[in-house]
Short mmCIF file of C-alpha atoms and ligand atoms in Angstrom, two decimals:
data_model
loop_
_atom_site.label_atom_id
_atom_site.label_comp_id
_atom_site.label_asym_id
_atom_site.label_seq_id
_atom_site.Cartn_x
_atom_site.Cartn_y
_atom_site.Cartn_z
CA UNK D 1 -19.00 11.02 -31.42
CA UNK D 2 -16.49 13.96 -30.45
CA UNK D 3 -13.29 12.92 -29.08
CA UNK D 4 -13.05 16.17 -27.09
CA UNK D 5 -12.19 16.07 -23.53
CA UNK D 6 -13.63 18.58 -20.90
CA UNK D 7 -10.60 20.31 -20.21
CA UNK D 8 -9.15 20.11 -23.84
CA UNK D 9 -6.77 23.09 -24.57
CA UNK D 10 -7.19 24.38 -21.09
CA UNK D 11 -4.45 24.86 -18.35
CA UNK D 12 -4.80 23.80 -14.64
CA UNK D 13 -2.32 24.91 -11.73
CA UNK D 14 -2.05 22.62 -9.02
CA UNK D 15 -0.10 23.35 -5.82
CA UNK D 16 0.93 20.51 -3.46
CA UNK D 17 1.39 18.51 -6.47
CA UNK D 18 3.97 16.12 -5.18
CA UNK D 19 1.55 15.05 -2.46
CA UNK D 20 -1.10 12.44 -2.31
CA UNK D 21 -4.48 14.53 -3.24
CA UNK D 22 -2.31 16.85 -5.54
CA UNK D 23 -0.86 14.41 -7.64
CA UNK D 24 -4.12 12.34 -8.10
CA UNK D 25 -5.79 15.42 -9.00
CA UNK D 26 -3.13 16.43 -11.53
CA UNK D 27 -3.36 12.96 -13.16
CA UNK D 28 -7.18 13.40 -13.45
CA UNK D 29 -6.98 16.70 -14.99
CA UNK D 30 -4.34 15.33 -17.55
CA UNK D 31 -6.69 12.34 -18.24
CA UNK D 32 -9.46 15.01 -18.87
CA UNK D 33 -7.30 16.92 -21.53
CA UNK D 34 -5.60 19.74 -19.33
CA UNK D 35 -2.08 20.95 -19.64
CA UNK D 36 -0.55 21.12 -16.18
CA UNK D 37 1.44 23.60 -13.96
CA UNK D 38 2.74 21.62 -11.02
CA UNK D 39 3.81 23.42 -7.87
CA UNK D 40 5.38 22.21 -4.70
CA UNK D 41 8.12 22.94 -2.27
CA UNK D 42 10.61 20.65 -3.69
CA UNK D 43 10.98 20.50 -7.45
CA UNK D 44 12.72 17.15 -7.64
CA UNK D 45 9.57 15.54 -5.90
CA UNK D 46 7.52 16.68 -8.76
CA UNK D 47 9.55 14.78 -11.48
CA UNK D 48 7.74 11.50 -10.68
CA UNK D 49 4.34 13.20 -10.85
CA UNK D 50 5.28 15.25 -14.05
CA UNK D 51 6.26 12.06 -15.92
CA UNK D 52 2.93 10.08 -14.84
CA UNK D 53 0.86 13.34 -16.03
CA UNK D 54 3.08 13.41 -19.37
CA UNK D 55 2.23 9.90 -20.14
CA UNK D 56 -1.49 11.03 -19.84
CA UNK D 57 -1.08 13.45 -22.63
CA UNK D 58 -0.53 16.89 -20.96
CA UNK D 59 2.37 19.44 -21.43
CA UNK D 60 3.60 19.91 -18.05
CA UNK D 61 5.47 22.55 -16.18
CA UNK D 62 7.14 22.12 -12.96
CA UNK D 63 7.85 24.71 -10.67
CA UNK D 64 9.60 24.70 -7.15
CA UNK D 65 7.97 27.24 -4.79
CA UNK D 66 6.69 28.09 -1.39
CA UNK D 67 3.20 28.89 -1.54
CA UNK D 68 3.58 30.95 1.60
CA UNK D 69 5.73 33.57 -0.14
CA UNK D 70 4.36 36.42 -1.92
CA UNK D 71 7.15 36.85 -4.63
CA UNK D 72 7.23 32.96 -5.21
CA UNK D 73 3.47 32.82 -5.74
CA UNK D 74 3.82 35.52 -8.14
CA UNK D 75 6.52 33.82 -10.01
CA UNK D 76 4.72 30.50 -10.39
CA UNK D 77 1.79 32.34 -11.72
CA UNK D 78 3.84 34.46 -14.30
CA UNK D 79 6.07 31.41 -15.25
CA UNK D 80 2.73 29.32 -15.85
CA UNK D 81 1.35 32.21 -17.86
CA UNK D 82 4.48 32.79 -19.92
CA UNK D 83 4.51 29.21 -21.01
CA UNK D 84 0.82 28.34 -21.61
CA UNK D 85 -0.78 32.10 -21.94
CA UNK D 86 -3.71 31.37 -19.77
CA UNK D 87 -5.03 29.49 -16.40
CA UNK D 88 -8.26 27.96 -16.63
CA UNK D 89 -8.51 25.89 -13.35
CA UNK D 90 -6.47 26.51 -10.09
CA UNK D 91 -6.47 23.80 -7.53
CA UNK D 92 -5.11 25.63 -4.28
CA UNK D 93 -4.10 22.67 -2.43
CA UNK D 94 -0.66 22.50 -0.72
CA UNK D 95 -1.16 22.55 3.24
CA UNK D 96 0.68 21.17 6.23
CA UNK D 97 -0.78 19.51 9.40
CA UNK D 98 1.56 20.83 11.90
CA UNK D 99 2.17 19.46 15.28
CA UNK D 100 -0.37 17.16 17.04
CA UNK D 101 -0.98 19.76 19.95
CA UNK D 102 -4.04 21.34 21.77
CA UNK D 103 -4.96 24.99 22.83
CA UNK D 104 -2.32 24.72 25.72
CA UNK D 105 0.37 23.01 24.23
CA UNK D 106 0.61 24.60 21.03
CA UNK D 107 3.76 26.75 20.43
CA UNK D 108 3.77 30.25 18.94
CA UNK D 109 6.12 29.41 16.15
CA UNK D 110 4.29 26.44 15.03
CA UNK D 111 1.13 28.01 14.94
CA UNK D 112 2.44 30.89 12.78
CA UNK D 113 3.95 28.34 10.19
CA UNK D 114 0.67 26.25 9.85
CA UNK D 115 -1.25 29.43 9.30
CA UNK D 116 1.36 30.79 6.93
CA UNK D 117 1.01 27.76 4.67
CA UNK D 118 -2.52 27.11 5.10
CA UNK D 119 -4.21 30.35 5.14
CA UNK D 120 -1.67 33.13 3.91
CA UNK D 121 -0.69 30.51 1.01
CA UNK D 122 -4.35 29.87 -0.20
CA UNK D 123 -4.98 33.88 -0.17
CA UNK D 124 -1.95 34.54 -2.10
CA UNK D 125 -2.67 31.68 -4.56
CA UNK D 126 -5.97 33.15 -5.11
CA UNK D 127 -4.84 36.76 -5.15
CA UNK D 128 -2.46 36.29 -7.96
CA UNK D 129 -4.03 33.43 -10.03
CA UNK D 130 -7.33 35.29 -10.08
CA UNK D 131 -5.53 38.25 -11.92
CA UNK D 132 -4.31 35.98 -14.50
CA UNK D 133 -7.53 34.37 -14.94
CA UNK D 134 -9.13 37.91 -15.23
CA UNK D 135 -7.24 38.31 -18.66
CA UNK D 136 -9.01 35.53 -20.14
CA UNK D 137 -12.30 36.46 -18.58
CA UNK D 138 -13.17 33.16 -16.82
CA UNK D 139 -11.75 30.49 -14.35
CA UNK D 140 -12.29 28.19 -11.60
CA UNK D 141 -10.56 27.80 -8.16
CA UNK D 142 -10.94 24.98 -5.76
CA UNK D 143 -9.50 25.44 -2.23
CA UNK D 144 -8.62 22.53 -0.14
CA UNK D 145 -10.29 22.89 3.16
CA UNK D 146 -10.97 19.95 5.35
CA UNK D 147 -13.74 18.53 7.73
CA UNK D 148 -11.30 20.22 10.31
CA UNK D 149 -12.74 23.48 8.57
CA UNK D 150 -16.51 22.40 9.60
CA UNK D 151 -16.03 21.55 13.19
CA UNK D 152 -13.61 21.73 16.15
CA UNK D 153 -10.40 19.55 16.03
CA UNK D 154 -8.71 20.14 19.46
CA UNK D 155 -5.66 17.72 18.83
CA UNK D 156 -4.57 19.78 16.00
CA UNK D 157 -5.40 23.13 17.10
CA UNK D 158 -3.78 25.50 14.25
CA UNK D 159 -4.80 22.97 11.60
CA UNK D 160 -8.51 23.36 12.28
CA UNK D 161 -8.28 27.03 12.82
CA UNK D 162 -6.51 27.28 9.39
CA UNK D 163 -9.20 25.16 7.53
CA UNK D 164 -12.06 27.25 9.04
CA UNK D 165 -10.26 30.29 7.62
CA UNK D 166 -10.05 28.47 4.10
CA UNK D 167 -13.85 28.06 4.10
CA UNK D 168 -14.24 31.84 5.09
CA UNK D 169 -11.91 32.89 2.18
CA UNK D 170 -13.63 30.84 -0.13
CA UNK D 171 -16.86 32.22 0.54
CA UNK D 172 -15.31 35.96 0.39
CA UNK D 173 -13.56 35.42 -2.72
CA UNK D 174 -16.57 33.81 -4.34
CA UNK D 175 -18.55 37.05 -3.87
CA UNK D 176 -15.78 39.23 -5.09
CA UNK D 177 -14.84 37.20 -8.14
CA UNK D 178 -18.25 36.20 -9.40
CA UNK D 179 -18.69 39.28 -11.26
CA UNK D 180 -15.57 38.48 -13.27
CA UNK D 181 -17.02 35.02 -13.86
CA UNK D 182 -14.57 33.26 -11.71
CA UNK D 183 -16.03 30.47 -9.53
CA UNK D 184 -14.37 29.77 -6.06
CA UNK D 185 -15.51 26.63 -4.07
CA UNK D 186 -13.74 24.33 -1.47
CA UNK D 187 -13.55 20.89 -0.76
CA UNK D 188 -13.43 19.22 2.82
CA UNK D 189 -11.76 15.81 3.09
CA UNK D 190 -12.03 13.40 5.91
CA UNK D 191 -9.15 11.36 6.39
CA UNK D 192 -7.75 10.44 2.82
CA UNK D 193 -4.85 7.75 2.24
CA UNK D 194 -1.81 10.01 1.69
CA UNK D 195 1.37 10.88 3.86
CA UNK D 196 -0.92 13.55 5.81
CA UNK D 197 -3.66 11.11 6.34
CA UNK D 198 -0.97 8.58 7.73
CA UNK D 199 0.07 11.35 10.00
CA UNK D 200 -3.44 12.02 11.34
CA UNK D 201 -3.95 8.24 11.94
CA UNK D 202 -0.40 8.16 13.59
CA UNK D 203 -1.45 11.11 15.86
CA UNK D 204 -4.50 8.85 16.97
CA UNK D 205 -2.74 5.63 17.08
CA UNK D 206 1.17 6.00 16.76
CA UNK D 207 1.75 2.18 17.16
CA UNK D 208 -0.73 0.47 14.73
CA UNK D 209 -1.70 2.55 11.94
CA UNK D 210 -3.67 -0.37 10.05
CA UNK D 211 -5.76 -0.54 13.43
CA UNK D 212 -6.55 3.17 13.32
CA UNK D 213 -7.50 2.86 9.50
CA UNK D 214 -10.00 0.14 10.45
CA UNK D 215 -11.63 1.87 13.20
CA UNK D 216 -11.98 4.83 11.30
CA UNK D 217 -13.31 2.91 8.22
CA UNK D 218 -16.00 1.77 10.67
CA UNK D 219 -17.03 5.37 11.49
CA UNK D 220 -17.42 6.32 7.99
CA UNK D 221 -20.86 5.16 6.67
CA UNK D 222 -19.07 4.15 3.42
CA UNK D 223 -16.84 1.75 5.34
CA UNK D 224 -13.63 2.85 4.22
CA UNK D 225 -11.29 5.97 4.36
CA UNK D 226 -11.10 8.23 1.18
CA UNK D 227 -8.54 7.69 -1.46
CA UNK D 228 -6.77 10.78 -3.39
CA UNK D 229 -8.86 10.12 -6.53
CA UNK D 230 -12.23 10.34 -4.44
CA UNK D 231 -10.95 14.01 -4.02
CA UNK D 232 -9.70 14.30 -7.58
CA UNK D 233 -13.21 13.69 -9.11
CA UNK D 234 -14.91 16.28 -7.10
CA UNK D 235 -12.24 18.93 -7.63
CA UNK D 236 -12.40 18.38 -11.34
CA UNK D 237 -16.11 18.29 -11.44
CA UNK D 238 -16.13 21.74 -9.76
CA UNK D 239 -13.55 23.17 -12.31
CA UNK D 240 -15.65 21.62 -15.13
CA UNK D 241 -18.32 23.45 -17.06
CA UNK D 242 -20.91 20.99 -15.43
CA UNK D 243 -20.66 23.14 -12.38
CA UNK D 244 -20.91 26.55 -14.10
CA UNK D 245 -23.61 27.83 -11.73
CA UNK D 246 -21.49 26.47 -8.62
CA UNK D 247 -19.67 28.94 -6.66
CA UNK D 248 -18.91 29.75 -2.91
CA UNK D 249 -19.64 26.11 -2.08
CA UNK D 250 -18.13 24.12 0.50
CA UNK D 251 -18.27 20.31 -0.32
CA UNK D 252 -17.26 17.57 2.41
CA UNK D 253 -15.81 14.39 0.57
CA UNK D 254 -15.75 12.61 3.67
CA UNK D 255 -17.44 9.05 2.99
CA UNK D 256 -20.72 10.20 4.82
CA UNK D 257 -19.03 11.02 8.22
CA UNK D 258 -20.72 14.43 8.53
CA UNK D 259 -24.16 12.68 8.00
CA UNK D 260 -23.91 11.29 11.63
N1 LIG G 1 -4.99 13.60 3.79
C1 LIG G 1 -5.87 13.91 4.38
O1 LIG G 1 -6.56 13.13 5.42
C2 LIG G 1 -6.59 15.32 4.39
C3 LIG G 1 -7.57 15.50 4.73
C4 LIG G 1 -8.12 16.91 4.71
C5 LIG G 1 -7.56 17.89 4.08
N2 LIG G 1 -6.27 17.49 3.46
C6 LIG G 1 -5.78 18.79 2.85
O2 LIG G 1 -5.32 18.17 1.55
C7 LIG G 1 -4.11 18.89 1.09
C8 LIG G 1 -3.29 17.99 0.40
O3 LIG G 1 -3.07 17.18 1.40
P1 LIG G 1 -2.26 15.69 1.10
O4 LIG G 1 -3.17 14.74 1.85
O5 LIG G 1 -2.42 15.41 -0.17
O6 LIG G 1 -0.95 15.69 1.81
P2 LIG G 1 0.52 15.57 1.42
O7 LIG G 1 1.48 15.76 2.57
O8 LIG G 1 0.61 14.18 0.68
O9 LIG G 1 0.80 16.62 0.36
C9 LIG G 1 1.04 18.04 0.69
C10 LIG G 1 1.75 18.66 -0.18
O10 LIG G 1 1.82 20.24 0.02
C11 LIG G 1 3.14 20.47 -0.13
N3 LIG G 1 3.68 21.49 0.66
C12 LIG G 1 3.68 21.86 1.76
N4 LIG G 1 4.02 22.95 2.14
C13 LIG G 1 4.09 23.83 0.97
C14 LIG G 1 4.44 25.03 0.61
N5 LIG G 1 4.73 26.01 1.48
N6 LIG G 1 4.80 25.27 -0.65
C15 LIG G 1 4.44 24.49 -1.53
N7 LIG G 1 4.12 23.08 -1.17
C16 LIG G 1 3.84 22.96 -0.08
C17 LIG G 1 4.27 19.22 0.28
O11 LIG G 1 5.45 19.39 -0.27
C18 LIG G 1 3.40 18.16 -0.16
O12 LIG G 1 3.96 17.63 -1.47
C19 LIG G 1 -3.85 19.72 2.20
O13 LIG G 1 -4.15 21.11 2.16
C20 LIG G 1 -4.57 18.98 3.30
O14 LIG G 1 -4.46 20.01 4.47
C21 LIG G 1 -5.72 16.25 3.57
#
């Protein structure tokens, strides 16, 4: 039997790599044989993730960068290319929730900040990474949208807007990049057990997170909220050869909540 892993010899770039979903997905890529470029705002927060990913056998590069700044995105792509010479998979995942405010309460500077990270950051990532992927003639990109990109979320007004934009950008990019054999898909998690997931739960019930978690779990047909590994499994599948004919797809990872 071959010991070849599905991403052996390949390179994956993960943004928001210090966070719950990013770190779990980086680890899954490493377990499946990939080398990793880990990107997050604060480089020191990446050290723990890098150590774990290295223990899984990966060569790792950590890069502190703000995904909403064009020059910093260009830099993380060129530093990754300088070190590894190729990018095969890109998990375009960094994002922020922004304040818990509705249509009327939302402040302009907050709206701009959420769109800058969640929309502009995702666009810039695709723009620069796709050009690097074109050099090797193939690649797979997965953008992190949300179930908030599939239906209205009045209490987090700008977040919902930003994730609908990620869905739209994913479809347009899939059409532009298909002829270059670069696939682009999006994942749409429901509430996942991470710092951001906790912020969502706290928005609904600031006094008792555990009660909020239990209540939400009852709403999801699978009877629990998601774990970061649930998202990692879908992302790595979408980046693998098994998904070779899959592009422009928008995939909920939501415990069945949208089946209702
Ligand atoms: N956790 C959930 O319930 C949930 C649900 C649906 C979608 N999502 C999406 O999943 C993605 C990951 O979220 P998570 O739950 O792991 O959250 P998290 O807060 O644990 O991680 C997000 C990471 O992104 C980084 N980041 C934020 N702004 C950045 C910037 N400008 N440049 C570089 N890095 C930046 C943060 O430092 C953090 O490490 C986000 O796009 C989020 O919107 C999360």
